[in-house]
Each structure stands twice: as structure tokens, then as C-alpha cells.
mmCIF file with all atom_site columns, C-alpha atoms in Angstrom:
data_model
loop_
_atom_site.group_PDB
_atom_site.id
_atom_site.type_symbol
_atom_site.label_atom_id
_atom_site.label_alt_id
_atom_site.label_comp_id
_atom_site.label_asym_id
_atom_site.label_entity_id
_atom_site.label_seq_id
_atom_site.pdbx_PDB_ins_code
_atom_site.Cartn_x
_atom_site.Cartn_y
_atom_site.Cartn_z
_atom_site.occupancy
_atom_site.B_iso_or_equiv
_atom_site.pdbx_formal_charge
_atom_site.auth_seq_id
_atom_site.auth_comp_id
_atom_site.auth_asym_id
_atom_site.auth_atom_id
_atom_site.pdbx_PDB_model_num
ATOM 1   C CA . MET A 1 1   ? 206.949 50.333 -55.106 1.00 0.00 ? 1   MET A CA 1
ATOM 2   C CA . LYS A 1 2   ? 204.427 52.554 -53.312 1.00 0.00 ? 2   LYS A CA 1
ATOM 3   C CA . PRO A 1 3   ? 200.814 52.259 -54.454 1.00 0.00 ? 3   PRO A CA 1
ATOM 4   C CA . VAL A 1 4   ? 199.450 55.159 -56.497 1.00 0.00 ? 4   VAL A CA 1
ATOM 5   C CA . LEU A 1 5   ? 196.185 56.966 -55.854 1.00 0.00 ? 5   LEU A CA 1
ATOM 6   C CA . VAL A 1 6   ? 194.936 58.146 -59.263 1.00 0.00 ? 6   VAL A CA 1
ATOM 7   C CA . ASP A 1 7   ? 193.233 61.543 -59.362 1.00 0.00 ? 7   ASP A CA 1
ATOM 8   C CA . SER A 1 8   ? 190.089 61.847 -61.443 1.00 0.00 ? 8   SER A CA 1
ATOM 9   C CA . ASN A 1 9   ? 191.608 64.418 -63.800 1.00 0.00 ? 9   ASN A CA 1
ATOM 10  C CA . VAL A 1 10  ? 194.088 61.813 -65.061 1.00 0.00 ? 10  VAL A CA 1
ATOM 11  C CA . LEU A 1 11  ? 191.341 59.251 -65.607 1.00 0.00 ? 11  LEU A CA 1
ATOM 12  C CA . LEU A 1 12  ? 189.115 61.777 -67.357 1.00 0.00 ? 12  LEU A CA 1
ATOM 13  C CA . ASP A 1 13  ? 191.990 62.798 -69.632 1.00 0.00 ? 13  ASP A CA 1
ATOM 14  C CA . VAL A 1 14  ? 192.235 59.226 -70.879 1.00 0.00 ? 14  VAL A CA 1
ATOM 15  C CA . ILE A 1 15  ? 188.492 58.543 -70.995 1.00 0.00 ? 15  ILE A CA 1
ATOM 16  C CA . THR A 1 16  ? 187.784 61.715 -72.991 1.00 0.00 ? 16  THR A CA 1
ATOM 17  C CA . ASP A 1 17  ? 190.982 61.463 -75.055 1.00 0.00 ? 17  ASP A CA 1
ATOM 18  C CA . ASP A 1 18  ? 191.864 64.996 -73.999 1.00 0.00 ? 18  ASP A CA 1
ATOM 19  C CA . ALA A 1 19  ? 193.867 66.686 -76.764 1.00 0.00 ? 19  ALA A CA 1
ATOM 20  C CA . THR A 1 20  ? 196.255 68.356 -74.322 1.00 0.00 ? 20  THR A CA 1
ATOM 21  C CA . TRP A 1 21  ? 196.674 65.803 -71.533 1.00 0.00 ? 21  TRP A CA 1
ATOM 22  C CA . GLY A 1 22  ? 195.362 62.472 -72.848 1.00 0.00 ? 22  GLY A CA 1
ATOM 23  C CA . ASP A 1 23  ? 198.721 61.095 -73.998 1.00 0.00 ? 23  ASP A CA 1
ATOM 24  C CA . TRP A 1 24  ? 200.602 62.159 -70.855 1.00 0.00 ? 24  TRP A CA 1
ATOM 25  C CA . SER A 1 25  ? 197.925 60.699 -68.575 1.00 0.00 ? 25  SER A CA 1
ATOM 26  C CA . ALA A 1 26  ? 197.751 57.417 -70.524 1.00 0.00 ? 26  ALA A CA 1
ATOM 27  C CA . GLU A 1 27  ? 201.542 57.052 -70.436 1.00 0.00 ? 27  GLU A CA 1
ATOM 28  C CA . GLN A 1 28  ? 201.639 57.658 -66.688 1.00 0.00 ? 28  GLN A CA 1
ATOM 29  C CA . LEU A 1 29  ? 198.849 55.166 -66.010 1.00 0.00 ? 29  LEU A CA 1
ATOM 30  C CA . GLU A 1 30  ? 200.622 52.523 -68.073 1.00 0.00 ? 30  GLU A CA 1
ATOM 31  C CA . LYS A 1 31  ? 204.031 53.197 -66.534 1.00 0.00 ? 31  LYS A CA 1
ATOM 32  C CA . LEU A 1 32  ? 202.845 53.369 -62.930 1.00 0.00 ? 32  LEU A CA 1
ATOM 33  C CA . GLY A 1 33  ? 200.382 50.499 -63.410 1.00 0.00 ? 33  GLY A CA 1
ATOM 34  C CA . ASN A 1 34  ? 203.285 48.267 -64.437 1.00 0.00 ? 34  ASN A CA 1
ATOM 35  C CA . GLU A 1 35  ? 205.190 48.979 -61.241 1.00 0.00 ? 35  GLU A CA 1
ATOM 36  C CA . ALA A 1 36  ? 202.547 49.578 -58.573 1.00 0.00 ? 36  ALA A CA 1
ATOM 37  C CA . VAL A 1 37  ? 198.916 49.100 -57.590 1.00 0.00 ? 37  VAL A CA 1
ATOM 38  C CA . LEU A 1 38  ? 196.628 51.844 -58.931 1.00 0.00 ? 38  LEU A CA 1
ATOM 39  C CA . ILE A 1 39  ? 193.992 52.930 -56.421 1.00 0.00 ? 39  ILE A CA 1
ATOM 40  C CA . VAL A 1 40  ? 190.761 54.918 -56.585 1.00 0.00 ? 40  VAL A CA 1
ATOM 41  C CA . ASN A 1 41  ? 188.415 55.926 -53.795 1.00 0.00 ? 41  ASN A CA 1
ATOM 42  C CA . PRO A 1 42  ? 184.673 56.765 -53.805 1.00 0.00 ? 42  PRO A CA 1
ATOM 43  C CA . LEU A 1 43  ? 185.325 60.486 -54.386 1.00 0.00 ? 43  LEU A CA 1
ATOM 44  C CA . ILE A 1 44  ? 187.425 59.795 -57.464 1.00 0.00 ? 44  ILE A CA 1
ATOM 45  C CA . TYR A 1 45  ? 184.837 57.289 -58.693 1.00 0.00 ? 45  TYR A CA 1
ATOM 46  C CA . ALA A 1 46  ? 182.064 59.881 -58.224 1.00 0.00 ? 46  ALA A CA 1
ATOM 47  C CA . GLU A 1 47  ? 183.975 62.569 -60.115 1.00 0.00 ? 47  GLU A CA 1
ATOM 48  C CA . VAL A 1 48  ? 184.605 60.211 -63.027 1.00 0.00 ? 48  VAL A CA 1
ATOM 49  C CA . SER A 1 49  ? 181.008 58.916 -63.039 1.00 0.00 ? 49  SER A CA 1
ATOM 50  C CA . VAL A 1 50  ? 179.579 62.259 -64.147 1.00 0.00 ? 50  VAL A CA 1
ATOM 51  C CA . GLY A 1 51  ? 180.438 61.547 -67.775 1.00 0.00 ? 51  GLY A CA 1
ATOM 52  C CA . PHE A 1 52  ? 178.722 58.148 -67.912 1.00 0.00 ? 52  PHE A CA 1
ATOM 53  C CA . GLU A 1 53  ? 175.105 57.318 -68.671 1.00 0.00 ? 53  GLU A CA 1
ATOM 54  C CA . SER A 1 54  ? 175.121 54.051 -66.726 1.00 0.00 ? 54  SER A CA 1
ATOM 55  C CA . ILE A 1 55  ? 177.036 52.414 -63.934 1.00 0.00 ? 55  ILE A CA 1
ATOM 56  C CA . GLU A 1 56  ? 177.562 49.344 -66.122 1.00 0.00 ? 56  GLU A CA 1
ATOM 57  C CA . VAL A 1 57  ? 179.642 51.312 -68.612 1.00 0.00 ? 57  VAL A CA 1
ATOM 58  C CA . LEU A 1 58  ? 181.567 53.019 -65.815 1.00 0.00 ? 58  LEU A CA 1
ATOM 59  C CA . GLU A 1 59  ? 182.242 49.639 -64.217 1.00 0.00 ? 59  GLU A CA 1
ATOM 60  C CA . ARG A 1 60  ? 183.835 48.399 -67.434 1.00 0.00 ? 60  ARG A CA 1
ATOM 61  C CA . VAL A 1 61  ? 186.090 51.457 -67.618 1.00 0.00 ? 61  VAL A CA 1
ATOM 62  C CA . MET A 1 62  ? 186.973 51.340 -63.910 1.00 0.00 ? 62  MET A CA 1
ATOM 63  C CA . ALA A 1 63  ? 187.431 47.572 -63.809 1.00 0.00 ? 63  ALA A CA 1
ATOM 64  C CA . ASP A 1 64  ? 188.610 45.993 -60.557 1.00 0.00 ? 64  ASP A CA 1
ATOM 65  C CA . ASP A 1 65  ? 191.519 44.339 -62.337 1.00 0.00 ? 65  ASP A CA 1
ATOM 66  C CA . LEU A 1 66  ? 192.842 47.794 -63.327 1.00 0.00 ? 66  LEU A CA 1
ATOM 67  C CA . PHE A 1 67  ? 192.020 49.867 -60.246 1.00 0.00 ? 67  PHE A CA 1
ATOM 68  C CA . HIS A 1 68  ? 191.964 48.732 -56.657 1.00 0.00 ? 68  HIS A CA 1
ATOM 69  C CA . ARG A 1 69  ? 189.075 50.362 -54.808 1.00 0.00 ? 69  ARG A CA 1
ATOM 70  C CA . GLU A 1 70  ? 189.658 51.667 -51.339 1.00 0.00 ? 70  GLU A CA 1
ATOM 71  C CA . SER A 1 71  ? 187.432 53.498 -48.889 1.00 0.00 ? 71  SER A CA 1
ATOM 72  C CA . LEU A 1 72  ? 188.452 56.809 -47.435 1.00 0.00 ? 72  LEU A CA 1
ATOM 73  C CA . PRO A 1 73  ? 190.238 56.191 -44.107 1.00 0.00 ? 73  PRO A CA 1
ATOM 74  C CA . TRP A 1 74  ? 188.809 58.028 -41.083 1.00 0.00 ? 74  TRP A CA 1
ATOM 75  C CA . GLU A 1 75  ? 192.233 59.526 -40.426 1.00 0.00 ? 75  GLU A CA 1
ATOM 76  C CA . ALA A 1 76  ? 192.180 60.982 -43.920 1.00 0.00 ? 76  ALA A CA 1
ATOM 77  C CA . ALA A 1 77  ? 188.810 62.615 -43.254 1.00 0.00 ? 77  ALA A CA 1
ATOM 78  C CA . PHE A 1 78  ? 190.319 64.245 -40.163 1.00 0.00 ? 78  PHE A CA 1
ATOM 79  C CA . LEU A 1 79  ? 193.380 65.422 -42.099 1.00 0.00 ? 79  LEU A CA 1
ATOM 80  C CA . ALA A 1 80  ? 191.142 66.751 -44.898 1.00 0.00 ? 80  ALA A CA 1
ATOM 81  C CA . GLY A 1 81  ? 189.316 68.826 -42.297 1.00 0.00 ? 81  GLY A CA 1
ATOM 82  C CA . LYS A 1 82  ? 192.607 70.259 -41.038 1.00 0.00 ? 82  LYS A CA 1
ATOM 83  C CA . ALA A 1 83  ? 193.701 71.095 -44.591 1.00 0.00 ? 83  ALA A CA 1
ATOM 84  C CA . PHE A 1 84  ? 190.349 72.805 -45.147 1.00 0.00 ? 84  PHE A CA 1
ATOM 85  C CA . LEU A 1 85  ? 190.820 74.834 -41.964 1.00 0.00 ? 85  LEU A CA 1
ATOM 86  C CA . THR A 1 86  ? 194.197 76.025 -43.269 1.00 0.00 ? 86  THR A CA 1
ATOM 87  C CA . TYR A 1 87  ? 192.544 76.868 -46.598 1.00 0.00 ? 87  TYR A CA 1
ATOM 88  C CA . ARG A 1 88  ? 189.882 78.976 -44.835 1.00 0.00 ? 88  ARG A CA 1
ATOM 89  C CA . LYS A 1 89  ? 192.522 80.762 -42.736 1.00 0.00 ? 89  LYS A CA 1
ATOM 90  C CA . ARG A 1 90  ? 194.221 81.663 -46.024 1.00 0.00 ? 90  ARG A CA 1
ATOM 91  C CA . ARG A 1 91  ? 190.920 83.268 -47.088 1.00 0.00 ? 91  ARG A CA 1
ATOM 92  C CA . GLY A 1 92  ? 189.637 80.414 -49.199 1.00 0.00 ? 92  GLY A CA 1
ATOM 93  C CA . THR A 1 93  ? 185.995 81.021 -50.042 1.00 0.00 ? 93  THR A CA 1
ATOM 94  C CA . ARG A 1 94  ? 184.537 77.518 -50.226 1.00 0.00 ? 94  ARG A CA 1
ATOM 95  C CA . ARG A 1 95  ? 182.209 76.566 -47.367 1.00 0.00 ? 95  ARG A CA 1
ATOM 96  C CA . SER A 1 96  ? 182.997 72.851 -47.230 1.00 0.00 ? 96  SER A CA 1
ATOM 97  C CA . PRO A 1 97  ? 186.103 70.747 -47.844 1.00 0.00 ? 97  PRO A CA 1
ATOM 98  C CA . LEU A 1 98  ? 186.942 70.235 -51.493 1.00 0.00 ? 98  LEU A CA 1
ATOM 99  C CA . PRO A 1 99  ? 187.292 66.702 -52.885 1.00 0.00 ? 99  PRO A CA 1
ATOM 100 C CA . ASP A 1 100 ? 191.000 67.418 -53.431 1.00 0.00 ? 100 ASP A CA 1
ATOM 101 C CA . PHE A 1 101 ? 191.460 67.720 -49.666 1.00 0.00 ? 101 PHE A CA 1
ATOM 102 C CA . TYR A 1 102 ? 190.040 64.216 -49.134 1.00 0.00 ? 102 TYR A CA 1
ATOM 103 C CA . ILE A 1 103 ? 192.028 62.778 -52.037 1.00 0.00 ? 103 ILE A CA 1
ATOM 104 C CA . GLY A 1 104 ? 195.287 64.379 -50.881 1.00 0.00 ? 104 GLY A CA 1
ATOM 105 C CA . ALA A 1 105 ? 194.689 63.333 -47.290 1.00 0.00 ? 105 ALA A CA 1
ATOM 106 C CA . HIS A 1 106 ? 193.949 59.742 -48.372 1.00 0.00 ? 106 HIS A CA 1
ATOM 107 C CA . ALA A 1 107 ? 197.264 59.547 -50.216 1.00 0.00 ? 107 ALA A CA 1
ATOM 108 C CA . ALA A 1 108 ? 199.135 61.228 -47.347 1.00 0.00 ? 108 ALA A CA 1
ATOM 109 C CA . ILE A 1 109 ? 197.700 59.006 -44.592 1.00 0.00 ? 109 ILE A CA 1
ATOM 110 C CA . ARG A 1 110 ? 198.397 55.804 -46.528 1.00 0.00 ? 110 ARG A CA 1
ATOM 111 C CA . ASP A 1 111 ? 201.799 57.024 -47.785 1.00 0.00 ? 111 ASP A CA 1
ATOM 112 C CA . TYR A 1 112 ? 200.742 56.541 -51.404 1.00 0.00 ? 112 TYR A CA 1
ATOM 113 C CA . ARG A 1 113 ? 202.017 58.439 -54.385 1.00 0.00 ? 113 ARG A CA 1
ATOM 114 C CA . LEU A 1 114 ? 199.393 60.636 -56.022 1.00 0.00 ? 114 LEU A CA 1
ATOM 115 C CA . LEU A 1 115 ? 199.078 60.766 -59.799 1.00 0.00 ? 115 LEU A CA 1
ATOM 116 C CA . THR A 1 116 ? 197.524 64.068 -60.838 1.00 0.00 ? 116 THR A CA 1
ATOM 117 C CA . ARG A 1 117 ? 198.066 66.827 -63.322 1.00 0.00 ? 117 ARG A CA 1
ATOM 118 C CA . ASP A 1 118 ? 196.875 69.482 -60.878 1.00 0.00 ? 118 ASP A CA 1
ATOM 119 C CA . SER A 1 119 ? 199.564 69.413 -58.229 1.00 0.00 ? 119 SER A CA 1
ATOM 120 C CA . SER A 1 120 ? 199.399 72.934 -56.754 1.00 0.00 ? 120 SER A CA 1
ATOM 121 C CA . ARG A 1 121 ? 196.662 72.362 -54.139 1.00 0.00 ? 121 ARG A CA 1
ATOM 122 C CA . TYR A 1 122 ? 198.121 69.013 -53.113 1.00 0.00 ? 122 TYR A CA 1
ATOM 123 C CA . GLU A 1 123 ? 201.628 70.412 -52.739 1.00 0.00 ? 123 GLU A CA 1
ATOM 124 C CA . THR A 1 124 ? 200.304 73.415 -50.797 1.00 0.00 ? 124 THR A CA 1
ATOM 125 C CA . TYR A 1 125 ? 198.209 71.502 -48.259 1.00 0.00 ? 125 TYR A CA 1
ATOM 126 C CA . PHE A 1 126 ? 200.086 68.180 -48.174 1.00 0.00 ? 126 PHE A CA 1
ATOM 127 C CA . PRO A 1 127 ? 203.774 69.131 -48.607 1.00 0.00 ? 127 PRO A CA 1
ATOM 128 C CA . SER A 1 128 ? 205.085 65.688 -47.671 1.00 0.00 ? 128 SER A CA 1
ATOM 129 C CA . LEU A 1 129 ? 202.956 63.983 -50.328 1.00 0.00 ? 129 LEU A CA 1
ATOM 130 C CA . ASP A 1 130 ? 204.801 62.239 -53.180 1.00 0.00 ? 130 ASP A CA 1
ATOM 131 C CA . VAL A 1 131 ? 203.054 63.813 -56.195 1.00 0.00 ? 131 VAL A CA 1
ATOM 132 C CA . VAL A 1 132 ? 203.538 62.545 -59.749 1.00 0.00 ? 132 VAL A CA 1
ATOM 133 C CA . ALA A 1 133 ? 202.580 65.425 -62.034 1.00 0.00 ? 133 ALA A CA 1
ATOM 134 C CA . PRO A 1 134 ? 203.734 67.150 -65.231 1.00 0.00 ? 134 PRO A CA 1
#
């Protein structure tokens, strides 16, 4: 089964016990974690870290035995730049590439599935990406 890159929104849903999405995100993590490797990258780690007072607590939540850590591939950085260029041509207002562009590009370059609950940007800029979303 293809590895799964886990978007920060799914992790935050579970960590914060989100009333709307917590159950769905927890079920998906359990289901996909039983059939494939779950992966995070430094951008996802950074987005999740905002809610933690110390790295020690974050390290327990993001344990290596639960989530494989992977650096952002150079090819993904290039693809993220191209997605951002398309975004700007479509009159996007941000001045620098959004984390979602790097996350989507990482999954696309490695041919991973992407677990997220915010699929619209990924499907728009990475149409070949295998997105697992509600």
C-alpha cells in the first residue's frame, strides 16, 4: 500500500479533539496506519508544533514509531514553486508559496497518498495526487 503523508489539519483535529473533525481524523489515522506508513515532513511538524509548550511533549505526540519523518525532496520544492506560479497567475494574493504547496508537491513527487480534510487546494494544483479526504 502507498505511504500516506499526513496533513497537519488531521493531526491537529486529533490532538485538540476537534468536535467536528476529531473522530473522522482519528479513524482515518488508525485505518491508514494499519495498512501503510504514515509520514510527516518538517512543514507539517512546524504547523503542529504551534500548539505545544515544549518540544518534549510534541515529540511524545509525534513519536517516531507512529510517524516516519521525511525531509522535503528538492524536486518537491521545485514543483511547489511551479504550483505557486500557477496560483499567482490565477490572481492569488500571497507573496510566497504556501505550506500546502510544499506538502502537496512532496506527496506528488513521492507518489504518496495525502490524508487531509482540506482537499480543494491540493486537487486544484496537484490533480494527479491521490487525496484521502471527507
